[in-house]
Short mmCIF file of C-alpha atoms in Angstrom, two decimals:
data_model
loop_
_atom_site.label_atom_id
_atom_site.label_comp_id
_atom_site.label_asym_id
_atom_site.label_seq_id
_atom_site.Cartn_x
_atom_site.Cartn_y
_atom_site.Cartn_z
CA UNK A 1 13.34 -8.45 -0.64
CA UNK A 2 13.83 -5.80 -3.34
CA UNK A 3 14.20 -2.25 -2.23
CA UNK A 4 12.18 0.76 -3.31
CA UNK A 5 13.41 4.18 -2.15
CA UNK A 6 11.22 7.03 -1.99
CA UNK A 7 12.52 10.63 -1.69
CA UNK A 8 11.95 12.93 0.23
CA UNK A 9 10.44 11.14 3.23
CA UNK A 10 8.67 14.37 4.23
CA UNK A 11 8.32 17.81 2.72
CA UNK A 12 6.65 21.20 3.73
CA UNK A 13 5.81 23.49 0.95
CA UNK A 14 4.01 26.83 0.48
CA UNK A 15 0.61 26.91 -1.14
CA UNK A 16 0.83 27.36 -4.91
CA UNK A 17 4.30 25.73 -5.27
CA UNK A 18 5.08 22.34 -6.79
CA UNK A 19 6.64 19.46 -5.25
CA UNK A 20 8.43 16.47 -6.85
CA UNK A 21 8.51 13.06 -5.26
CA UNK A 22 10.88 10.32 -6.56
CA UNK A 23 10.41 6.74 -6.37
CA UNK A 24 13.48 4.46 -7.35
CA UNK A 25 13.79 0.75 -7.62
CA UNK A 26 17.35 0.13 -6.25
CA UNK A 27 18.02 -3.36 -7.18
CA UNK A 28 15.62 -4.38 -9.91
CA UNK A 29 14.04 -2.93 -13.05
CA UNK A 30 10.50 -1.81 -12.56
CA UNK A 31 8.31 -1.89 -15.72
CA UNK A 32 5.33 -0.75 -13.66
CA UNK A 33 5.11 1.67 -10.66
CA UNK A 34 2.01 2.61 -8.81
CA UNK A 35 1.35 5.91 -6.79
CA UNK A 36 -1.05 5.84 -3.86
CA UNK A 37 -2.29 8.54 -1.55
CA UNK A 38 -3.33 8.10 2.16
CA UNK A 39 -5.31 10.69 4.10
CA UNK A 40 -5.20 10.50 7.88
CA UNK A 41 -6.92 7.55 9.31
CA UNK A 42 -7.89 6.23 5.82
CA UNK A 43 -6.46 3.65 3.65
CA UNK A 44 -4.25 3.81 0.62
CA UNK A 45 -6.12 4.95 -2.47
CA UNK A 46 -4.53 4.21 -5.82
CA UNK A 47 -3.87 7.34 -7.76
CA UNK A 48 -2.30 6.11 -11.00
CA UNK A 49 -0.39 3.39 -12.69
CA UNK A 50 2.77 4.30 -14.73
CA UNK A 51 4.51 2.09 -17.29
CA UNK A 52 8.08 2.82 -18.24
CA UNK A 53 8.14 4.98 -21.40
CA UNK A 54 4.35 5.58 -21.69
CA UNK A 55 1.72 7.86 -20.26
CA UNK A 56 0.36 7.04 -16.75
CA UNK A 57 -3.10 5.71 -16.34
CA UNK A 58 -4.98 7.69 -13.66
CA UNK A 59 -7.85 6.55 -11.54
CA UNK A 60 -11.24 8.11 -11.55
CA UNK A 61 -11.28 11.33 -9.82
CA UNK A 62 -7.52 11.96 -9.82
CA UNK A 63 -6.51 15.17 -11.70
CA UNK A 64 -3.88 14.26 -14.34
CA UNK A 65 -2.79 17.91 -14.83
CA UNK A 66 -2.31 18.32 -11.05
CA UNK A 67 -0.40 15.07 -10.34
CA UNK A 68 2.17 14.79 -13.02
CA UNK A 69 3.75 11.37 -13.32
CA UNK A 70 6.83 10.53 -15.25
CA UNK A 71 8.38 7.14 -15.61
CA UNK A 72 11.26 7.77 -17.93
CA UNK A 73 13.38 4.85 -16.91
CA UNK A 74 13.01 1.37 -15.60
CA UNK A 75 14.27 2.43 -12.15
CA UNK A 76 12.70 5.87 -11.70
CA UNK A 77 9.28 7.28 -11.45
CA UNK A 78 8.36 10.86 -10.17
CA UNK A 79 5.13 12.41 -9.02
CA UNK A 80 4.89 16.11 -9.18
CA UNK A 81 2.09 17.83 -7.24
CA UNK A 82 1.54 21.10 -9.05
CA UNK A 83 0.17 24.24 -7.62
CA UNK A 84 -0.16 22.50 -4.28
CA UNK A 85 -2.88 23.41 -1.85
CA UNK A 86 -3.52 22.57 1.76
CA UNK A 87 -6.00 19.82 0.78
CA UNK A 88 -3.12 18.04 -1.10
CA UNK A 89 -1.47 17.32 2.20
CA UNK A 90 -1.35 13.78 2.55
CA UNK A 91 0.96 10.62 2.61
CA UNK A 92 2.12 9.59 -0.79
CA UNK A 93 3.52 6.07 -1.39
CA UNK A 94 4.75 4.36 -4.49
CA UNK A 95 5.10 0.66 -5.35
CA UNK A 96 7.08 -0.99 -8.02
CA UNK A 97 6.77 -4.10 -9.89
CA UNK A 98 9.64 -6.02 -11.74
CA UNK A 99 9.83 -7.68 -14.97
CA UNK A 100 9.40 -11.17 -13.61
CA UNK A 101 5.81 -11.89 -14.92
CA UNK A 102 2.24 -11.92 -13.50
CA UNK A 103 3.09 -13.08 -9.91
CA UNK A 104 5.99 -10.62 -9.43
CA UNK A 105 5.68 -9.16 -5.99
CA UNK A 106 5.05 -5.41 -5.70
CA UNK A 107 7.49 -3.57 -3.33
CA UNK A 108 6.56 -0.48 -1.61
CA UNK A 109 8.53 2.64 -0.70
CA UNK A 110 8.43 4.11 2.62
CA UNK A 111 6.25 7.00 1.72
CA UNK A 112 6.49 10.83 1.59
CA UNK A 113 4.47 12.94 3.94
CA UNK A 114 3.61 16.24 2.27
CA UNK A 115 2.36 19.22 4.18
CA UNK A 116 1.18 22.32 2.24
CA UNK A 117 0.97 25.25 4.32
CA UNK B 1 -14.39 -3.40 -9.57
CA UNK B 2 -12.42 -5.03 -6.70
CA UNK B 3 -13.33 -3.97 -3.16
CA UNK B 4 -11.58 -4.90 -0.05
CA UNK B 5 -13.10 -4.92 3.34
CA UNK B 6 -11.48 -5.39 6.77
CA UNK B 7 -13.26 -6.37 9.85
CA UNK B 8 -13.03 -5.13 12.61
CA UNK B 9 -11.99 -1.66 11.98
CA UNK B 10 -10.30 -1.40 15.45
CA UNK B 11 -9.53 -3.91 18.00
CA UNK B 12 -8.12 -3.86 21.67
CA UNK B 13 -6.91 -6.87 23.37
CA UNK B 14 -4.86 -7.63 26.44
CA UNK B 15 -1.28 -8.80 25.97
CA UNK B 16 -0.96 -12.49 25.31
CA UNK B 17 -4.20 -13.01 23.56
CA UNK B 18 -4.50 -14.76 20.18
CA UNK B 19 -6.56 -12.77 17.70
CA UNK B 20 -7.75 -12.89 14.10
CA UNK B 21 -8.10 -10.16 11.68
CA UNK B 22 -10.45 -10.56 8.63
CA UNK B 23 -10.31 -9.44 5.14
CA UNK B 24 -12.82 -10.05 2.34
CA UNK B 25 -12.62 -9.23 -1.32
CA UNK B 26 -15.22 -9.06 -4.02
CA UNK B 27 -13.37 -10.39 -7.11
CA UNK B 28 -11.71 -13.63 -6.82
CA UNK B 29 -9.51 -13.05 -9.90
CA UNK B 30 -6.46 -12.16 -7.88
CA UNK B 31 -2.71 -12.82 -8.22
CA UNK B 32 -1.96 -12.58 -4.58
CA UNK B 33 -2.93 -11.21 -1.27
CA UNK B 34 -0.64 -9.42 1.14
CA UNK B 35 -0.81 -8.30 4.67
CA UNK B 36 1.11 -5.11 5.81
CA UNK B 37 1.70 -3.35 8.97
CA UNK B 38 1.69 0.37 9.16
CA UNK B 39 2.75 2.18 12.42
CA UNK B 40 1.46 5.71 12.95
CA UNK B 41 3.03 8.29 10.50
CA UNK B 42 5.07 5.53 8.87
CA UNK B 43 5.29 3.52 5.69
CA UNK B 44 4.25 -0.03 5.16
CA UNK B 45 5.95 -3.14 6.24
CA UNK B 46 5.15 -6.32 4.45
CA UNK B 47 4.22 -9.18 6.69
CA UNK B 48 3.11 -12.06 4.55
CA UNK B 49 2.31 -12.62 0.81
CA UNK B 50 0.07 -15.30 -0.24
CA UNK B 51 0.06 -16.22 -3.94
CA UNK B 52 -3.29 -17.06 -5.64
CA UNK B 53 -2.40 -20.98 -5.67
CA UNK B 54 -1.46 -20.95 -1.93
CA UNK B 55 -3.78 -21.45 1.06
CA UNK B 56 -1.65 -20.06 3.80
CA UNK B 57 1.64 -18.42 4.78
CA UNK B 58 3.39 -18.34 8.09
CA UNK B 59 5.99 -16.16 9.73
CA UNK B 60 6.81 -16.42 13.36
CA UNK B 61 3.68 -15.70 15.32
CA UNK B 62 1.69 -14.66 12.21
CA UNK B 63 -0.30 -16.97 10.03
CA UNK B 64 -2.27 -15.71 7.05
CA UNK B 65 -4.83 -17.87 5.28
CA UNK B 66 -6.36 -17.50 1.88
CA UNK B 67 -9.72 -18.88 0.50
CA UNK B 68 -10.07 -17.43 -2.91
CA UNK B 69 -13.34 -18.99 -3.75
CA UNK B 70 -15.03 -17.29 -0.87
CA UNK B 71 -13.07 -14.05 -1.14
CA UNK B 72 -11.68 -14.24 2.31
CA UNK B 73 -8.32 -14.07 4.14
CA UNK B 74 -7.48 -14.07 7.76
CA UNK B 75 -4.40 -12.91 9.73
CA UNK B 76 -3.85 -14.74 12.92
CA UNK B 77 -1.55 -13.32 15.51
CA UNK B 78 -0.57 -15.62 18.34
CA UNK B 79 0.46 -14.44 21.80
CA UNK B 80 -0.08 -10.77 21.00
CA UNK B 81 2.53 -8.24 22.45
CA UNK B 82 2.22 -4.39 22.97
CA UNK B 83 4.72 -4.13 20.01
CA UNK B 84 2.13 -5.58 17.75
CA UNK B 85 0.05 -2.44 18.21
CA UNK B 86 -0.32 -0.91 14.72
CA UNK B 87 -2.69 -0.71 11.74
CA UNK B 88 -2.91 -3.92 9.74
CA UNK B 89 -3.67 -3.61 5.91
CA UNK B 90 -4.81 -6.21 3.71
CA UNK B 91 -4.06 -5.74 -0.01
CA UNK B 92 -5.23 -7.69 -3.09
CA UNK B 93 -3.39 -7.66 -6.27
CA UNK B 94 -5.65 -8.12 -9.29
CA UNK B 95 -5.09 -10.02 -12.39
CA UNK B 96 -4.69 -7.60 -15.35
CA UNK B 97 -3.28 -4.29 -14.70
CA UNK B 98 -1.29 -5.47 -11.56
CA UNK B 99 -3.15 -3.14 -9.43
CA UNK B 100 -3.18 -3.46 -5.59
CA UNK B 101 -6.19 -2.58 -3.81
CA UNK B 102 -6.18 -1.99 -0.09
CA UNK B 103 -8.59 -2.48 2.65
CA UNK B 104 -9.21 0.21 5.21
CA UNK B 105 -7.19 -1.56 7.80
CA UNK B 106 -7.69 -2.80 11.35
CA UNK B 107 -6.19 -0.77 14.11
CA UNK B 108 -4.94 -3.05 16.69
CA UNK B 109 -4.10 -2.02 20.31
CA UNK B 110 -2.47 -4.51 22.47
CA UNK B 111 -2.62 -3.50 26.19
CA UNK B 112 0.30 -4.40 28.52
#
């Protein structure tokens, strides 16, 4: 299957700093990418949907000014957690959908574990 | 709004037992349904993907079924092994918007 690479796989940062997470589709062009967040012992919650070249669509309750999403190319989307706080510590995972139409499979990255201290 | 529910939330079985994990969803307008495995602290491993036009998919000891009209899917694991211990997530991909909505998962523990 297609490969989605997420980087870094884990990161520790100080409270108040910003962290950027990258999501790359390695062998296909992704018109749409999704960002999810998973708190301990909970399921994945969709944060936002990003389409290449346009603004991301955020789910209710997700602060767009805190979680900046950029999808500047068909193979790269980035999530920047701005002014991170300990409550932002979580597992973040992206998925990417190719250009093959409605039933194109969504492929998931391996996730990034963020710890804010 | 699509909601995905998984039952049971946790399951402990002895090695060798056959087991069934259940997933239900509220909106039958789906593109596909996918079962994932997640080990503690790790990412997702895709197990089976069922398109909306399909009824089931099989891979090794795993069999997943889909009944779109009733909003249900089951994941059958045959002859369970300790290595099957993980959290199993059911995810539904909606029509329109391509969103994938996850269930809360079933934590499986297979005892040796």
